[in-house]
Short mmCIF file of C-alpha atoms and ligand atoms in Angstrom, two decimals:
data_model
loop_
_atom_site.label_atom_id
_atom_site.label_comp_id
_atom_site.label_asym_id
_atom_site.label_seq_id
_atom_site.Cartn_x
_atom_site.Cartn_y
_atom_site.Cartn_z
CA MET J 244 37.41 153.58 84.88
CA THR J 245 35.38 155.89 87.10
CA GLN J 246 37.44 158.36 89.09
CA LEU J 247 36.54 161.22 91.31
CA SER J 248 39.60 163.38 91.44
CA ARG J 249 40.79 166.81 92.43
CA ARG J 250 39.73 168.06 88.97
CA ASP J 251 36.12 167.06 89.78
CA LEU J 252 36.16 164.48 87.03
CA LEU J 253 33.16 162.78 88.53
CA ARG J 254 31.83 160.16 86.20
CA GLY J 255 29.37 157.28 87.05
CA ALA J 256 30.52 154.31 84.91
CA ALA J 257 27.23 152.51 84.80
CA ALA J 258 25.30 155.43 83.49
CA GLY J 259 28.20 157.34 82.00
CA ALA J 260 26.81 160.35 83.91
CA LEU J 261 28.66 162.97 85.94
CA ILE J 262 28.51 162.44 89.70
CA ALA J 263 27.57 165.62 91.43
CA GLY J 264 27.89 164.57 95.07
CA TRP J 265 26.60 162.35 97.83
CA ASP J 266 22.93 162.19 98.44
CA PRO J 267 22.50 161.85 102.22
CA VAL J 268 18.85 160.72 101.86
CA SER J 269 19.30 157.83 99.48
CA ARG J 270 22.84 157.27 100.86
CA SER J 271 24.26 156.96 97.31
CA TRP J 272 26.14 159.12 94.76
CA ALA J 273 23.91 161.41 92.82
CA THR J 274 24.31 162.57 89.28
CA ALA J 275 23.93 166.03 87.86
CA ALA J 276 20.27 165.13 86.98
CA ASP J 277 19.51 164.91 90.77
CA ARG J 278 20.67 168.50 91.43
CA ARG J 279 17.21 169.27 92.71
CA ARG J 280 18.28 167.68 96.04
CA ARG J 281 20.80 169.06 98.48
CA LEU J 282 23.97 167.06 97.80
CA ASP J 283 27.19 166.77 99.92
CA ARG J 284 30.31 167.78 98.08
CA ILE J 285 32.97 165.14 97.80
CA PRO J 286 36.29 166.25 99.28
CA ASP J 287 39.12 167.25 96.93
CA LEU J 288 41.54 164.38 96.65
CA ASP J 289 45.11 163.89 95.50
CA GLY J 290 44.19 160.36 94.44
CA VAL J 291 40.96 158.99 92.98
CA LEU J 292 37.60 157.75 94.25
CA LEU J 293 36.28 155.03 92.05
CA THR J 294 32.54 154.38 91.72
CA ASP J 295 32.41 152.19 88.63
CA THR J 296 30.95 148.67 88.71
CA ALA J 297 34.25 146.90 87.99
CA SER J 298 36.13 148.64 90.80
CA ARG J 299 33.36 148.08 93.32
CA ARG J 300 33.08 144.39 92.32
CA LEU J 301 36.75 143.93 92.69
CA ALA J 302 36.58 145.38 96.22
CA ALA J 303 33.75 142.93 96.97
CA ASP J 304 35.93 139.94 96.38
CA ASP J 305 38.94 138.36 98.22
CA TYR J 306 40.89 135.13 98.49
CA GLY J 307 37.90 133.14 99.69
CA HIS J 308 35.45 134.36 96.97
CA PHE J 309 32.50 133.64 99.34
CA VAL J 310 31.43 137.04 100.66
CA HIS J 311 30.59 139.78 98.06
CA HIS J 312 29.60 143.06 99.74
CA GLU J 313 29.86 145.88 97.21
CA PRO J 314 31.03 149.22 98.54
CA VAL J 315 29.68 152.47 97.17
CA ALA J 316 33.18 153.56 96.27
CA VAL J 317 36.87 152.61 96.32
CA LEU J 318 39.48 155.21 97.40
CA ARG J 319 42.93 154.81 95.75
CA PRO J 320 44.73 157.35 97.94
CA ALA J 321 47.72 159.32 96.70
CA SER J 322 48.44 160.72 100.18
CA VAL J 323 47.64 160.17 103.81
CA GLU J 324 45.62 163.37 103.60
CA ASP J 325 43.23 161.63 101.16
CA ILE J 326 42.53 158.99 103.83
CA LEU J 327 41.96 161.71 106.48
CA ARG J 328 39.56 163.61 104.21
CA LEU J 329 37.60 160.50 103.25
CA VAL J 330 37.32 159.22 106.83
CA CYS J 331 36.02 162.68 107.98
CA PHE J 332 33.54 162.64 105.10
CA ALA J 333 32.43 159.07 105.95
CA ARG J 334 32.21 159.69 109.72
CA GLU J 335 29.86 162.60 109.30
CA ARG J 336 27.58 160.47 107.26
CA ALA J 337 27.94 157.12 109.10
CA ILE J 338 29.40 155.45 106.04
CA GLY J 339 31.48 152.27 106.89
CA VAL J 340 35.14 152.33 105.83
CA SER J 341 37.37 149.28 105.31
CA THR J 342 41.02 149.06 104.32
CA ARG J 343 42.06 146.52 101.72
CA GLY J 344 45.66 145.49 101.52
CA GLN J 345 46.10 142.49 99.17
CA ALA J 346 42.69 141.03 100.12
CA HIS J 347 44.08 137.64 101.09
CA SER J 348 41.30 137.35 103.61
CA GLY J 349 38.94 134.35 103.43
CA TYR J 350 35.59 135.76 104.37
CA GLY J 351 35.01 139.41 103.51
CA GLN J 352 37.26 140.85 106.27
CA SER J 353 38.51 143.68 104.01
CA GLN J 354 35.08 144.53 102.60
CA ALA J 355 32.70 147.40 103.37
CA PRO J 356 29.05 146.68 102.60
CA SER J 357 27.58 149.87 101.09
CA GLY J 358 30.67 151.69 102.47
CA ILE J 359 33.99 152.88 101.14
CA VAL J 360 37.03 150.64 100.64
CA ILE J 361 40.41 152.21 100.92
CA ASP J 362 42.87 150.37 98.65
CA SER J 363 46.22 150.71 100.37
CA SER J 364 48.23 149.38 97.45
CA THR J 365 48.67 152.97 96.16
CA LEU J 366 50.44 153.97 99.35
CA ALA J 367 53.44 151.65 99.23
CA ARG J 368 56.65 153.55 99.77
CA ILE J 369 59.65 152.42 101.73
CA HIS J 370 60.73 155.60 103.48
CA ARG J 371 63.88 154.40 105.15
CA ILE J 372 65.79 151.25 105.88
CA GLY J 373 68.46 151.51 108.60
CA SER J 374 70.67 148.97 110.30
CA ASP J 375 67.98 147.98 112.85
CA GLU J 376 64.66 149.38 111.51
CA ALA J 377 62.58 150.15 108.45
CA VAL J 378 59.86 152.77 107.99
CA VAL J 379 57.27 151.72 105.46
CA ASP J 380 53.81 152.63 104.17
CA SER J 381 51.14 150.04 105.02
CA GLY J 382 50.59 149.15 101.40
CA VAL J 383 54.13 147.80 100.97
CA GLN J 384 54.25 144.09 100.32
CA TRP J 385 56.72 141.96 102.35
CA ARG J 386 58.65 140.80 99.23
CA THR J 387 59.42 144.43 98.41
CA LEU J 388 60.72 145.06 101.95
CA ILE J 389 62.76 141.85 101.99
CA ALA J 390 64.39 142.68 98.63
CA ALA J 391 65.16 146.27 99.68
CA GLY J 392 66.48 145.01 103.05
CA ALA J 393 68.69 142.41 101.37
CA GLU J 394 70.51 145.22 99.55
CA GLN J 395 71.49 146.62 102.94
CA GLY J 396 72.08 143.21 104.61
CA VAL J 397 68.99 143.32 106.86
CA THR J 398 65.71 141.45 107.09
CA PRO J 399 62.57 141.50 109.17
CA PRO J 400 63.17 139.09 112.12
CA VAL J 401 59.74 137.39 111.59
CA LEU J 402 58.46 136.70 108.10
CA THR J 403 55.20 135.48 106.66
CA ASP J 404 55.43 132.33 104.60
CA TYR J 405 53.96 134.06 101.57
CA GLN J 406 55.43 137.46 100.83
CA GLY J 407 52.62 138.92 98.65
CA LEU J 408 50.64 140.18 101.67
CA SER J 409 50.60 143.87 102.61
CA VAL J 410 52.30 145.13 105.74
CA GLY J 411 49.08 146.83 106.96
CA GLY J 412 46.86 143.74 106.37
CA THR J 413 49.39 141.47 108.15
CA LEU J 414 49.78 143.83 111.11
CA SER J 415 45.98 143.86 111.43
CA LEU J 416 46.01 140.07 111.87
CA GLY J 417 49.29 139.51 113.79
CA GLY J 418 51.75 138.04 111.32
CA LEU J 419 52.74 134.41 111.98
CA ASP J 420 55.68 132.66 110.33
CA SER J 421 56.29 128.94 110.00
CA GLY J 422 57.83 128.56 113.46
CA PRO J 423 59.36 128.42 116.06
CA MET J 424 58.50 132.12 116.44
CA ARG J 425 61.14 132.85 119.00
CA HIS J 426 60.94 136.60 118.12
CA GLY J 427 57.15 136.59 118.63
CA ALA J 428 54.72 137.48 115.87
CA ILE J 429 55.37 140.22 113.33
CA ILE J 430 53.34 142.66 115.47
CA ASP J 431 55.78 142.12 118.33
CA THR J 432 58.50 143.64 116.09
CA VAL J 433 56.64 146.93 115.49
CA ARG J 434 58.21 149.99 117.06
CA GLU J 435 55.81 152.70 116.04
CA LEU J 436 52.67 153.28 113.91
CA GLU J 437 50.98 156.15 112.21
CA VAL J 438 47.26 155.64 112.33
CA VAL J 439 44.21 157.46 110.97
CA THR J 440 41.46 156.99 113.56
CA GLY J 441 37.73 156.77 112.93
CA GLU J 442 37.63 160.44 114.13
CA GLY J 443 39.77 161.45 111.18
CA ASP J 444 42.90 162.16 113.28
CA LEU J 445 46.39 161.15 112.23
CA LEU J 446 48.11 159.82 115.41
CA THR J 447 51.43 158.32 116.23
CA CYS J 448 51.44 155.46 118.64
CA SER J 449 54.02 153.05 120.10
CA PRO J 450 54.46 150.85 123.25
CA THR J 451 55.14 154.06 125.18
CA ARG J 452 52.93 156.52 123.38
CA ARG J 453 49.11 156.08 123.14
CA ARG J 454 49.62 152.48 124.15
CA PRO J 455 45.89 151.48 124.06
CA LEU J 456 45.68 152.62 120.43
CA PHE J 457 48.91 150.72 119.57
CA GLN J 458 47.66 147.58 121.25
CA SER J 459 44.22 147.67 119.69
CA VAL J 460 45.33 148.36 116.15
CA LEU J 461 47.90 145.59 115.99
CA GLY J 462 45.99 142.37 115.51
CA GLY J 463 42.72 144.37 115.75
CA LEU J 464 41.37 143.71 112.27
CA GLY J 465 41.08 147.40 111.40
CA GLN J 466 38.54 148.16 114.15
CA CYS J 467 40.19 151.21 115.76
CA GLY J 468 42.38 152.79 113.12
CA ILE J 469 43.82 152.63 109.67
CA ILE J 470 47.57 151.91 109.73
CA VAL J 471 49.24 154.21 107.23
CA ARG J 472 52.89 153.85 108.23
CA ALA J 473 54.88 151.44 110.40
CA THR J 474 58.37 151.38 111.89
CA LEU J 475 59.50 147.75 111.90
CA ARG J 476 62.52 146.21 113.63
CA MET J 477 65.09 144.75 111.20
CA VAL J 478 67.95 142.39 112.05
CA PRO J 479 71.14 141.35 110.12
CA ALA J 480 70.08 139.03 107.26
CA PRO J 481 71.66 135.55 107.19
CA THR J 482 73.28 134.47 104.02
CA MET J 483 72.23 130.89 103.66
CA ALA J 484 69.64 128.35 104.82
CA LEU J 485 70.38 124.61 105.24
CA LEU J 486 67.24 122.52 104.78
CA VAL J 487 66.42 119.25 106.58
CA ARG J 488 63.57 117.09 105.35
CA LEU J 489 61.96 114.29 107.30
CA ARG J 490 58.95 112.05 106.68
CA TYR J 491 56.49 110.85 109.35
CA GLU J 492 53.43 108.65 109.34
CA ASP J 493 52.77 108.72 113.11
CA VAL J 494 51.06 111.93 114.20
CA ARG J 495 52.02 111.62 117.87
CA ALA J 496 55.70 110.92 117.17
CA ASN J 497 55.71 113.87 114.78
CA HIS J 498 54.05 116.26 117.33
CA ALA J 499 56.46 115.19 120.02
CA ASP J 500 59.32 116.11 117.64
CA LEU J 501 57.68 119.46 116.84
CA ALA J 502 57.53 120.25 120.57
CA MET J 503 61.14 119.26 121.01
CA LEU J 504 62.25 121.42 118.07
CA VAL J 505 60.38 124.39 119.34
CA ARG J 506 61.82 124.04 122.82
CA SER J 507 65.39 123.37 121.71
CA GLY J 508 65.49 126.24 119.24
CA ARG J 509 67.72 124.19 116.92
CA LEU J 510 65.94 125.24 113.79
CA ASP J 511 65.21 128.79 112.62
CA ALA J 512 62.08 127.81 110.76
CA PHE J 513 60.03 124.77 110.03
CA GLU J 514 56.73 123.68 108.55
CA GLN J 515 55.09 120.51 107.28
CA LEU J 516 52.78 119.39 104.57
CA ILE J 517 50.42 116.45 105.04
CA THR J 518 49.16 114.73 101.96
CA PHE J 519 47.22 111.46 101.14
CA GLN J 520 49.46 108.97 99.43
CA ASP J 521 48.82 105.30 98.66
CA GLY J 522 45.80 105.17 100.98
CA ARG J 523 47.38 106.88 104.00
CA TRP J 524 48.27 110.32 105.30
CA VAL J 525 51.96 111.18 105.12
CA ILE J 526 53.67 114.11 106.92
CA ASP J 527 56.57 115.81 105.10
CA PHE J 528 58.51 118.02 107.44
CA GLN J 529 60.92 120.69 106.29
CA GLY J 530 63.17 122.69 108.63
CA ALA J 531 65.74 125.40 107.99
CA VAL J 532 68.70 126.56 109.90
CA TYR J 533 70.28 129.89 108.81
CA PHE J 534 74.02 130.49 108.71
CA ASP J 535 76.81 132.54 107.28
CA PRO J 536 79.58 130.50 105.57
CA PRO J 537 82.00 129.24 106.45
CA ASN J 538 80.10 128.39 109.71
CA ALA J 539 78.04 125.50 108.36
CA PRO J 540 75.63 123.90 110.80
CA ASP J 541 76.18 120.42 112.25
CA THR J 542 73.50 118.19 110.69
CA ALA J 543 73.89 115.39 113.26
CA ARG J 544 73.18 117.85 116.12
CA LEU J 545 70.10 119.15 114.29
CA LEU J 546 68.68 115.66 114.09
CA ASP J 547 69.75 114.33 117.48
CA GLY J 548 66.84 112.78 119.43
CA LEU J 549 64.19 113.00 116.71
CA HIS J 550 62.02 110.04 115.90
CA ASP J 551 63.07 107.75 113.05
CA VAL J 552 65.57 110.06 111.30
CA ALA J 553 66.64 107.24 109.04
CA ALA J 554 64.70 108.69 106.10
CA HIS J 555 66.02 112.26 106.52
CA ARG J 556 67.44 114.28 103.72
CA VAL J 557 69.62 117.37 103.90
CA VAL J 558 69.02 119.87 101.10
CA GLY J 559 71.00 122.83 100.09
CA PRO J 560 72.30 125.08 101.37
CA VAL J 561 70.03 127.56 99.56
CA PRO J 562 70.34 131.38 99.62
CA TYR J 563 68.32 132.87 102.47
CA LEU J 564 66.47 135.17 100.00
CA ALA J 565 65.32 132.12 97.93
CA TRP J 566 64.15 130.47 101.17
CA THR J 567 62.01 133.46 102.11
CA LEU J 568 60.28 133.41 98.73
CA ARG J 569 59.81 129.62 98.63
CA PHE J 570 56.02 129.68 98.55
CA ASP J 571 55.50 132.68 96.31
CA PRO J 572 55.40 130.88 92.90
CA THR J 573 53.02 128.18 94.15
CA VAL J 574 50.67 130.66 95.85
CA ALA J 575 50.71 132.96 92.77
CA ALA J 576 49.84 130.07 90.51
CA THR J 577 46.93 128.92 92.72
CA LEU J 578 45.42 132.30 93.65
CA ASP J 579 42.44 131.69 91.42
CA ASP J 580 41.79 128.22 92.78
CA ARG J 581 38.54 127.82 94.75
CA ARG J 582 39.51 126.69 98.24
CA VAL J 583 37.92 127.02 101.65
CA PRO J 584 40.56 128.17 104.18
CA PHE J 585 40.57 127.28 107.84
CA ASN J 586 43.40 128.25 110.21
CA LEU J 587 43.47 126.80 113.69
CA LEU J 588 45.98 127.51 116.51
CA ALA J 589 45.79 124.58 118.93
CA PRO J 590 47.51 124.13 122.25
CA GLU J 591 50.26 121.52 122.41
CA GLU J 592 48.14 119.24 124.72
CA THR J 593 45.26 118.74 122.24
CA ALA J 594 46.85 119.42 118.88
CA ALA J 595 47.86 115.88 117.97
CA ALA J 596 44.62 114.31 119.10
CA PHE J 597 42.60 117.00 117.24
CA LEU J 598 44.55 116.36 114.01
CA ALA J 599 44.25 112.59 114.33
CA ASP J 600 40.56 112.46 115.43
CA GLU J 601 38.94 115.35 113.58
CA ILE J 602 41.01 115.76 110.45
CA LEU J 603 43.14 112.82 109.41
CA SER J 604 40.41 110.34 110.34
CA ARG J 605 38.54 111.67 107.31
CA SER J 606 39.08 111.17 103.59
CA PRO J 607 40.77 113.77 101.32
CA ALA J 608 37.35 114.30 99.66
CA GLU J 609 36.04 115.53 102.96
CA ILE J 610 39.01 117.34 104.40
CA GLY J 611 40.98 118.42 101.29
CA ASP J 612 44.08 117.07 99.61
CA ARG J 613 46.62 118.96 101.84
CA VAL J 614 47.00 120.04 105.41
CA LEU J 615 49.70 122.55 106.35
CA GLN J 616 51.15 122.78 109.76
CA ALA J 617 53.67 124.85 111.76
CA ALA J 618 54.47 124.99 115.49
CA GLY J 619 55.83 127.59 117.74
CA THR J 620 56.01 129.29 121.06
CA SER J 621 53.87 132.21 122.12
CA SER J 622 56.15 133.17 124.98
CA ASN J 623 57.42 136.21 123.06
CA MET J 624 54.09 137.30 121.78
CA HIS J 625 52.93 140.22 123.85
CA MET J 626 50.27 142.09 121.77
CA PRO J 627 46.82 141.50 123.26
CA MET J 628 44.71 141.34 120.16
CA LEU J 629 46.47 138.40 118.66
CA ARG J 630 44.71 135.51 120.45
CA MET J 631 46.74 132.44 121.02
CA PRO J 632 46.02 129.24 122.99
CA ALA J 633 46.67 129.64 126.72
CA THR J 634 49.64 127.23 126.76
CA ASP J 635 53.09 128.38 125.57
CA LEU J 636 53.53 125.88 122.76
CA PHE J 637 50.98 125.77 119.94
CA VAL J 638 50.50 124.04 116.61
CA ALA J 639 49.00 125.99 113.64
CA THR J 640 46.94 123.87 111.26
CA LEU J 641 45.66 125.09 107.88
CA LEU J 642 43.11 123.46 105.66
CA PHE J 643 42.63 124.67 102.08
CA ARG J 644 39.71 122.54 100.87
CA PRO J 645 39.20 122.68 97.12
CA HIS J 646 35.61 122.83 95.92
CA LYS J 647 33.93 122.61 92.53
CA THR J 648 30.38 123.58 93.32
CA ASP J 649 28.66 126.11 95.51
CA ALA J 650 26.98 123.25 97.39
CA GLU J 651 30.40 121.75 98.19
CA ALA J 652 31.76 125.12 99.35
CA ALA J 653 28.74 125.66 101.56
CA ALA J 654 29.25 122.20 103.14
CA PHE J 655 32.96 122.89 103.76
CA LEU J 656 32.14 126.33 105.25
CA ALA J 657 29.57 124.76 107.61
CA ASP J 658 32.13 122.16 108.54
CA ASN J 659 34.73 124.88 109.28
CA ARG J 660 32.26 126.25 111.81
CA THR J 661 31.78 122.80 113.40
CA LEU J 662 35.53 122.16 113.53
CA TYR J 663 36.05 125.56 115.08
CA ASP J 664 33.41 124.99 117.73
CA ARG J 665 34.95 121.62 118.66
CA ALA J 666 38.52 122.90 118.64
CA ALA J 667 37.59 125.96 120.76
CA LYS J 668 36.32 123.52 123.40
CA ARG J 669 39.82 122.02 123.40
CA GLY J 670 41.46 125.41 123.94
CA ALA J 671 42.20 126.37 120.31
CA LYS J 672 41.83 129.77 118.70
CA ARG J 673 41.31 130.69 115.03
CA TYR J 674 43.70 132.98 113.15
CA PRO J 675 40.88 135.12 111.87
CA TRP J 676 41.73 135.74 108.26
CA ASP J 677 40.15 132.42 107.46
CA ALA J 678 36.53 131.48 106.57
CA VAL J 679 34.33 130.63 109.55
CA PRO J 680 30.73 131.58 108.84
CA SER J 681 28.13 132.98 111.29
CA PHE J 682 30.85 134.39 113.60
CA THR J 683 28.67 136.67 115.73
CA ARG J 684 29.63 139.49 118.03
CA GLU J 685 29.37 137.04 120.93
CA ASP J 686 31.81 134.71 119.14
CA TRP J 687 34.20 137.66 118.71
CA ALA J 688 33.88 138.60 122.40
CA ARG J 689 34.75 135.01 123.25
CA HIS J 690 37.60 134.99 120.69
CA PHE J 691 39.21 138.16 122.14
CA GLY J 692 38.58 136.96 125.73
CA ASP J 693 40.18 139.24 128.32
CA SER J 694 41.27 141.65 125.50
CA TRP J 695 37.69 142.34 124.50
CA PRO J 696 37.20 145.19 127.03
CA LEU J 697 40.34 146.86 125.80
CA LEU J 698 39.12 146.55 122.15
CA VAL J 699 35.66 147.96 123.10
CA ARG J 700 37.22 150.87 125.01
CA ALA J 701 39.60 151.71 122.18
CA LYS J 702 36.75 151.46 119.71
CA ARG J 703 34.74 154.00 121.74
CA SER J 704 37.72 156.35 122.03
CA TYR J 705 39.13 156.20 118.50
CA ASP J 706 36.12 155.30 116.37
CA PRO J 707 33.08 156.41 118.35
CA ALA J 708 30.97 156.60 115.15
CA GLY J 709 31.69 152.92 114.56
CA ILE J 710 32.58 153.32 110.92
CA LEU J 711 35.88 151.38 110.73
CA GLY J 712 36.33 147.77 109.81
CA PRO J 713 32.83 146.53 109.05
CA GLY J 714 34.12 143.42 107.19
CA PRO J 715 34.74 140.91 109.98
CA GLY J 716 31.27 141.70 111.56
CA ILE J 717 32.80 142.55 114.93
CA CYS J 718 30.84 145.78 115.20
CA SER J 719 27.80 143.90 113.84
CA HIS J 720 25.46 146.79 112.86
CA ARG J 721 27.64 147.80 109.89
CA ARG J 722 27.01 144.46 108.21
CA SER J 723 23.27 144.90 107.98
CA SER J 724 22.69 148.60 107.88
CA ALA J 725 24.77 151.59 106.93
CA ALA J 726 22.03 153.87 108.32
CA MET J 727 22.33 152.78 111.94
CA PRO J 728 22.93 155.70 114.34
CA PRO J 729 26.67 156.27 114.87
CA GLY J 730 28.13 154.27 117.72
CA ALA J 731 24.93 152.32 118.23
CA ALA J 732 26.44 148.90 118.95
CA TRP J 733 29.29 150.19 121.06
C1 FAD R 171 48.12 132.23 100.45
C2 FAD R 171 48.06 132.89 101.80
C3 FAD R 171 49.20 132.84 102.60
C4 FAD R 171 49.18 133.39 103.86
N1 FAD R 171 50.31 133.33 104.64
C5 FAD R 171 50.26 133.96 105.85
C6 FAD R 171 51.47 133.91 106.66
O1 FAD R 171 52.48 133.30 106.35
N2 FAD R 171 51.44 134.48 107.88
C7 FAD R 171 50.33 135.19 108.29
O2 FAD R 171 50.37 135.79 109.42
N3 FAD R 171 49.18 135.22 107.50
C8 FAD R 171 49.15 134.59 106.36
N4 FAD R 171 48.02 134.68 105.63
C9 FAD R 171 46.87 135.38 106.20
C10 FAD R 171 47.09 136.91 106.06
O3 FAD R 171 47.63 137.42 107.21
C11 FAD R 171 45.82 137.52 105.93
O4 FAD R 171 45.27 136.93 104.82
C12 FAD R 171 45.89 139.06 105.68
O5 FAD R 171 44.73 139.24 104.99
C13 FAD R 171 47.12 139.44 104.93
O6 FAD R 171 47.23 140.75 104.44
P1 FAD R 171 46.42 141.37 103.21
O7 FAD R 171 47.27 142.43 102.68
O8 FAD R 171 45.95 140.38 102.21
O9 FAD R 171 45.20 141.93 104.06
P2 FAD R 171 43.62 142.11 103.69
O10 FAD R 171 43.05 140.82 103.47
O11 FAD R 171 43.53 143.09 102.63
O12 FAD R 171 43.16 142.71 105.10
C14 FAD R 171 43.10 141.95 106.23
C15 FAD R 171 42.38 142.63 107.37
O13 FAD R 171 43.18 143.75 107.78
C16 FAD R 171 42.49 144.98 107.55
N5 FAD R 171 43.50 145.95 107.02
C17 FAD R 171 44.19 145.83 105.87
N6 FAD R 171 45.06 146.85 105.77
C18 FAD R 171 44.89 147.59 106.86
C19 FAD R 171 45.49 148.81 107.32
N7 FAD R 171 46.43 149.45 106.63
N8 FAD R 171 45.08 149.34 108.51
C20 FAD R 171 44.08 148.72 109.22
N9 FAD R 171 43.50 147.56 108.83
C21 FAD R 171 43.89 147.02 107.66
C22 FAD R 171 41.38 144.66 106.55
O14 FAD R 171 40.35 145.55 106.57
C23 FAD R 171 41.04 143.26 107.00
O15 FAD R 171 40.24 143.22 108.10
C24 FAD R 171 48.01 134.05 104.35
C25 FAD R 171 46.88 134.10 103.54
C26 FAD R 171 46.87 133.54 102.31
C27 FAD R 171 45.68 133.57 101.45
#
C-alpha cells in the first residue's frame, strides 16, 4: 500500500517509485526522477497519504457504484492536525478536498475528482459520554456510539435506521430516522461542532457561537467545513420496544393512518415496506413503542382509530438495543447489490397520490421489488440546510431499484431524474444522498431555496478558495477542472 508518512516513505504504487513532491505544473505527484522541476514538499503527517491505485479506486466508489472520480490521494489522518495541514496544502494549490465517512452516498457525493479524499474512519474516538451528551470524532459509526451509550444507560434521541453510517457523513446530510421524528432530525440534536474550514482553521461552532458556520455545516454536504468532532445530545435509553405490525392494501387509508400516528405521537418509531405479492402491492407497516418494564404499553390504545386493524400482530417486546440494530444484518448482506437509490420527502397533501400514480401504478420490473416509507413531522427541525417540504407532515419514500446491466442502471437513473422533477412540482424535496443525475448548480439553488444565500455567504467566508466538497457538484467548477482559479464560481 502506498503511504506518504512523517518518515517520508513516499512510494508510488503503480511505478514502485519514490514520490518526491507535488508538481504544481502537471498538478500531480512527481517522482524522484522529476527532480529537475521545482516540487512542493508534502507536509509532515502523523497519519498517511495514500497514492496507490487501489486506495484511489476505493475512494472513487460508493454505495451507488455509478460515479467514479479518482482522487490524486487519500488521507488517512491520525490527528486533526493532519487535516489542517492537508487542507492548507490543498488550498494553496486549489486542489479539491472531500471527506469520506462510510461512503453510503449514491452518486459520488464523497468523492474528489483529481483532488484529495480524507477518510474519516481513522478518526473515530468517543471522547466522553455523559448523562445528557456525548463528544465523538466524526468518523465514529452510530452503532459504536449506541453500544457505548447503552453501557451508561443513554442513547441518541434520534437514530438512523442503519447504524453503519459515520457521524460526520450523517450530520452532513441531516440524519432522518423512521419517524415520527418528534425530536427533529439528528442535526437538531447537535450542541457543538469542531470544524476545519477551507481556510485551514480549526473552529468551534454552536447555535450561539459562529452560528452561520454551524448552520451551514449541518446538512451542508461538506461545502463549508470538515466536521472533526461533535457534541451530541443523549437521553436516557429505554429498555424495551413493543412492535405492532399491520398490513394495508389501500394507499390512501394507509397514509391517513400514518398522518394520525404522527400527530398523535402514540408510537416512538414506525416504517413500512411495500412489496409486490400475488399480483398486487402490499404495505407491511411496523411500529414500535418504547417502555421500561413493568410499565407495558396498552396495545388497544395504540391501535385505536386505525383502519382495518383486524390483521394486526403484536410482536415482542424486544430489547431496545436489538430494535436499533434491526436493519444492520440485512444492509450488511446487501451492500454489494447493485441498486439505484432514490429518496423523496413529500408533503402530506401529495404523498399518497404520488405513490399511487407515479410509483405503485408501475410494475416491479420498472420500479423495483421494494419501496420503503416513513412519515414524520418537521415541526422540530430547525437547521436550515436540511430541506423539507413546506408542510409540517411529510412522507419519506425510498426506492432501491436492482439492476443487472449498465443500460438498466442508466434507465433507472434517468427515471430518478424524471420522478424528482415531477415530485418537486408537487412540493417534494430529495434527501440528497441518493442518485439523481444532472443535478446542476441551478437545481441545487432551487433545492436549498431560501437557505441558498446563507450557504453561498458561508462558503465565501469559510472556503473562499472553493476547495471543499466537490462531490455533489454544488460548487460546479470542481467537477470539471481542478485548475479553475480559486473561488471562481462563488
Ligand atoms: C443502506 C443505507 C441506509 C441509510 N439509512 C439512513 C438513515 O436511516 N437515515 C439517514 O439520515 N440517512 C440514511 N442513509 C443515507 C446517509 O445519510 C447518507 O448515505 C450518508 O452518506 C451517511 O453517512 P456516510 O458516513 O456514509 O457518509 P458519506 O457518504 O461518506 O458522506 C456523505 C456526505 O457527507 C460529506 N461528509 C462526510 N463526512 C464528513 C465530515 N466529517 N465533514 C463534512 N462533510 C462530510 C461527504 O463528503 C458527502 O458529501 C442511508 C444510506 C444507505 C445506503
